[in-house]
Short mmCIF file of C-alpha atoms in Angstrom, two decimals:
data_model
loop_
_atom_site.label_atom_id
_atom_site.label_comp_id
_atom_site.label_asym_id
_atom_site.label_seq_id
_atom_site.Cartn_x
_atom_site.Cartn_y
_atom_site.Cartn_z
CA MET A 154 19.75 35.52 33.60
CA ALA A 155 17.66 36.74 30.66
CA PRO A 156 14.76 34.51 29.57
CA ALA A 157 15.40 32.37 26.51
CA VAL A 158 13.73 33.58 23.35
CA LEU A 159 12.61 31.14 20.68
CA VAL A 160 13.06 32.50 17.18
CA ILE A 161 10.97 30.91 14.46
CA ARG A 162 11.37 31.96 10.88
CA ARG A 163 8.19 32.65 8.94
CA GLN A 164 9.28 30.23 6.20
CA ASP A 165 9.69 27.41 8.77
CA MET A 166 6.22 28.10 10.20
CA ASP A 167 4.68 28.13 6.72
CA GLU A 168 6.19 24.70 5.99
CA VAL A 169 4.86 23.26 9.27
CA ILE A 170 1.42 24.77 8.65
CA ASP A 171 1.37 23.45 5.07
CA GLU A 172 2.27 19.93 6.24
CA LYS A 173 -0.29 19.98 9.04
CA GLY A 174 -2.89 21.52 6.74
CA ASP A 175 -2.35 18.84 4.11
CA ALA A 176 -2.63 16.09 6.74
CA LEU A 177 -5.79 17.68 8.13
CA LEU A 178 -7.37 17.96 4.68
CA ASP A 179 -6.52 14.32 3.95
CA ARG A 180 -8.19 13.22 7.20
CA LEU A 181 -11.24 15.37 6.47
CA ALA A 182 -11.60 13.87 2.99
CA GLU A 183 -11.40 10.35 4.40
CA ASN A 184 -13.64 10.72 7.44
CA TRP A 185 -16.07 13.60 6.98
CA THR A 186 -19.24 13.85 4.93
CA PRO A 187 -19.66 16.80 2.57
CA ARG A 188 -22.27 18.19 5.00
CA GLU A 189 -19.80 18.10 7.89
CA MET A 190 -17.21 19.86 5.73
CA ARG A 191 -19.73 22.58 4.84
CA ASP A 192 -20.58 23.02 8.54
CA LEU A 193 -16.86 23.44 9.29
CA ALA A 194 -16.54 25.97 6.47
CA SER A 195 -19.53 27.88 7.82
CA THR A 196 -18.00 27.92 11.31
CA LEU A 197 -14.70 29.17 9.93
CA LEU A 198 -16.50 31.95 8.02
CA ARG A 199 -18.25 33.03 11.23
CA LEU A 200 -14.90 33.02 13.03
CA ALA A 201 -13.39 35.17 10.27
CA ASP A 202 -16.39 37.52 10.49
CA SER A 203 -15.91 37.97 14.22
CA LEU A 204 -12.17 38.58 13.79
CA ASP A 205 -12.92 41.12 11.07
CA GLN A 206 -15.08 43.21 13.39
CA ASP A 207 -13.98 45.98 15.70
CA TRP A 208 -16.23 44.64 18.43
CA GLU A 209 -16.18 46.54 21.67
CA PRO A 210 -18.54 46.07 24.59
CA PRO A 211 -21.24 48.72 24.83
CA GLN A 212 -20.42 51.77 26.92
CA SER A 213 -21.59 51.44 30.51
CA LYS A 214 -24.98 52.90 31.30
CA SER A 215 -27.31 52.97 34.24
CA ILE A 216 -27.92 49.55 35.76
CA PHE A 217 -31.67 50.11 35.95
CA ARG A 218 -33.78 49.93 32.82
CA TRP A 219 -37.51 49.70 32.57
CA PRO A 220 -38.22 46.18 31.41
CA ASN A 221 -39.56 45.97 27.89
CA ALA A 222 -39.65 43.23 25.27
CA LEU A 223 -36.15 43.99 23.99
CA THR A 224 -34.51 44.06 27.44
CA ARG A 225 -36.25 40.83 28.48
CA ILE A 226 -34.93 39.15 25.35
CA GLU A 227 -31.44 40.64 25.79
CA LYS A 228 -31.37 39.36 29.37
CA ASN A 229 -32.21 35.83 28.23
CA ALA A 230 -30.37 35.95 24.87
CA LEU A 231 -27.94 33.09 25.53
CA ASN A 232 -30.69 30.66 26.57
CA LEU A 233 -32.78 31.71 23.60
CA ALA A 234 -29.76 31.27 21.32
CA MET A 235 -29.42 27.69 22.56
CA LYS A 236 -33.07 27.11 21.60
CA ALA A 237 -32.36 28.67 18.21
CA ARG A 238 -29.39 26.32 17.75
CA LEU A 239 -31.56 23.29 18.58
CA ILE A 240 -34.20 24.39 16.07
CA TYR A 241 -31.56 25.14 13.42
CA ASP A 242 -29.83 21.77 13.92
CA SER A 243 -33.15 19.94 13.97
CA ARG A 244 -34.07 21.50 10.64
CA ARG A 245 -30.73 20.32 9.18
CA LYS A 246 -31.33 16.76 10.43
CA ARG A 247 -34.81 16.82 8.92
CA ARG A 248 -33.24 17.47 5.52
CA GLU A 249 -31.32 14.20 5.76
CA LEU A 250 -34.65 12.37 5.52
CA ILE A 251 -36.83 14.71 3.49
CA PRO A 252 -35.67 16.58 0.36
CA ALA A 253 -34.90 20.24 1.07
CA GLU A 254 -37.32 21.52 -1.60
CA TYR A 255 -40.21 20.29 0.57
CA LEU A 256 -38.93 22.07 3.68
CA GLY A 257 -37.69 25.41 2.41
CA GLU A 258 -37.71 28.26 4.90
CA PRO A 259 -34.43 30.04 4.15
CA ALA A 260 -35.53 33.33 5.73
CA TRP A 261 -36.29 31.57 9.03
CA ASP A 262 -32.90 29.82 8.94
CA MET A 263 -31.26 33.23 8.42
CA LEU A 264 -33.18 34.78 11.30
CA LEU A 265 -32.16 31.91 13.61
CA GLU A 266 -28.50 32.30 12.58
CA LEU A 267 -28.63 36.06 13.10
CA PHE A 268 -30.20 35.62 16.54
CA MET A 269 -27.56 33.10 17.60
CA GLN A 270 -24.80 35.49 16.52
CA TYR A 271 -26.57 38.47 18.12
CA SER A 272 -26.56 36.67 21.47
CA GLY A 273 -22.76 36.49 21.25
CA GLY A 274 -22.41 40.09 20.13
CA ALA A 275 -21.32 39.24 16.59
CA LYS A 276 -22.38 40.39 13.16
CA VAL A 277 -22.69 37.97 10.26
CA SER A 278 -21.28 38.57 6.79
CA THR A 279 -23.67 38.37 3.87
CA SER A 280 -21.78 35.36 2.49
CA SER A 281 -22.00 33.49 5.82
CA LEU A 282 -25.70 34.24 6.03
CA CYS A 283 -26.22 32.90 2.50
CA ILE A 284 -24.54 29.65 3.56
CA ALA A 285 -26.69 29.47 6.71
CA SER A 286 -29.84 29.79 4.60
CA ASP A 287 -28.98 26.52 2.83
CA CYS A 288 -30.31 27.81 -0.49
CA PRO A 289 -28.71 29.26 -3.64
CA GLN A 290 -26.94 32.56 -3.05
CA SER A 291 -29.22 34.50 -5.41
CA THR A 292 -32.28 33.25 -3.50
CA ALA A 293 -30.66 34.04 -0.16
CA LEU A 294 -29.85 37.59 -1.30
CA ARG A 295 -33.50 38.11 -2.29
CA TYR A 296 -34.60 36.94 1.16
CA ILE A 297 -32.11 39.27 2.84
CA ALA A 298 -33.50 42.17 0.79
CA GLU A 299 -37.06 41.23 1.83
CA LEU A 300 -36.07 40.94 5.49
CA GLU A 301 -34.38 44.34 5.24
CA LYS A 302 -37.44 45.88 3.57
CA GLY A 303 -39.58 44.45 6.39
CA GLY A 304 -37.36 46.06 9.01
CA MET A 305 -36.16 42.73 10.46
CA VAL A 306 -32.48 43.11 9.49
CA LYS A 307 -30.05 45.85 8.56
CA ARG A 308 -26.85 45.79 6.55
CA SER A 309 -23.58 47.57 7.25
CA SER A 310 -20.12 47.66 5.70
CA SER A 311 -16.98 46.27 7.32
CA HIS A 312 -14.59 48.92 8.60
CA HIS A 313 -11.63 46.74 7.55
CA ASP A 314 -12.69 45.46 4.16
CA LYS A 315 -15.17 47.41 2.06
CA ARG A 316 -15.94 44.28 0.05
CA VAL A 317 -17.50 42.69 3.14
CA ASN A 318 -21.02 43.57 4.24
CA PHE A 319 -22.58 42.50 7.52
CA VAL A 320 -26.19 41.70 8.27
CA GLU A 321 -27.66 41.96 11.76
CA LEU A 322 -31.08 41.87 13.37
CA THR A 323 -32.82 45.15 14.06
CA ASP A 324 -34.61 45.67 17.38
CA LYS A 325 -37.80 44.61 15.60
CA GLY A 326 -36.10 41.40 14.42
CA ILE A 327 -34.66 40.67 17.86
CA ILE A 328 -38.06 41.08 19.49
CA ALA A 329 -39.84 38.96 16.87
CA VAL A 330 -37.39 36.04 16.91
CA GLY A 331 -36.71 36.29 20.65
CA THR A 332 -40.42 36.31 21.49
CA TYR A 333 -41.01 33.27 19.28
CA LEU A 334 -38.13 31.39 20.91
CA ASP A 335 -39.29 32.39 24.39
CA GLN A 336 -42.80 31.08 23.72
CA HIS A 337 -41.73 27.75 22.16
#
């Protein structure tokens, strides 16, 4: 006996998604703070960024490598990313008590976000990085340019959508942020 096949029309799925989406948005509006909604939006942007990438694991190489700063950080990247997440979240909580203009370090917030995404093998779109900086987009773009000029980050275009640019840490940026996280 042949297995049963369920056929779902696209129009039917769109209606179900619209109904569920409307219900979800209503619940979000009732129960979530604007900050929580922005965090969700940021997470969804990162998810879209990762789906937009043609990520493939690096080609296999020799198992042995002379240990250097970069390889030590790469080896411990997930633990360091958890530290980065704690620092990043702590900085967000601080802003609930103290106005953001007294605590501004958008470049550091960007470096932490880039390190967290690096540890998972992902790139971050420029727009996602601007959101992570928690400052106006024009200010965030200036900081990205400064970080690029300093050799801490590099930009690249998406292979799928030429309107999307990615930002990622350079080896210098990985070593700098990773060493800081390892020592604190």
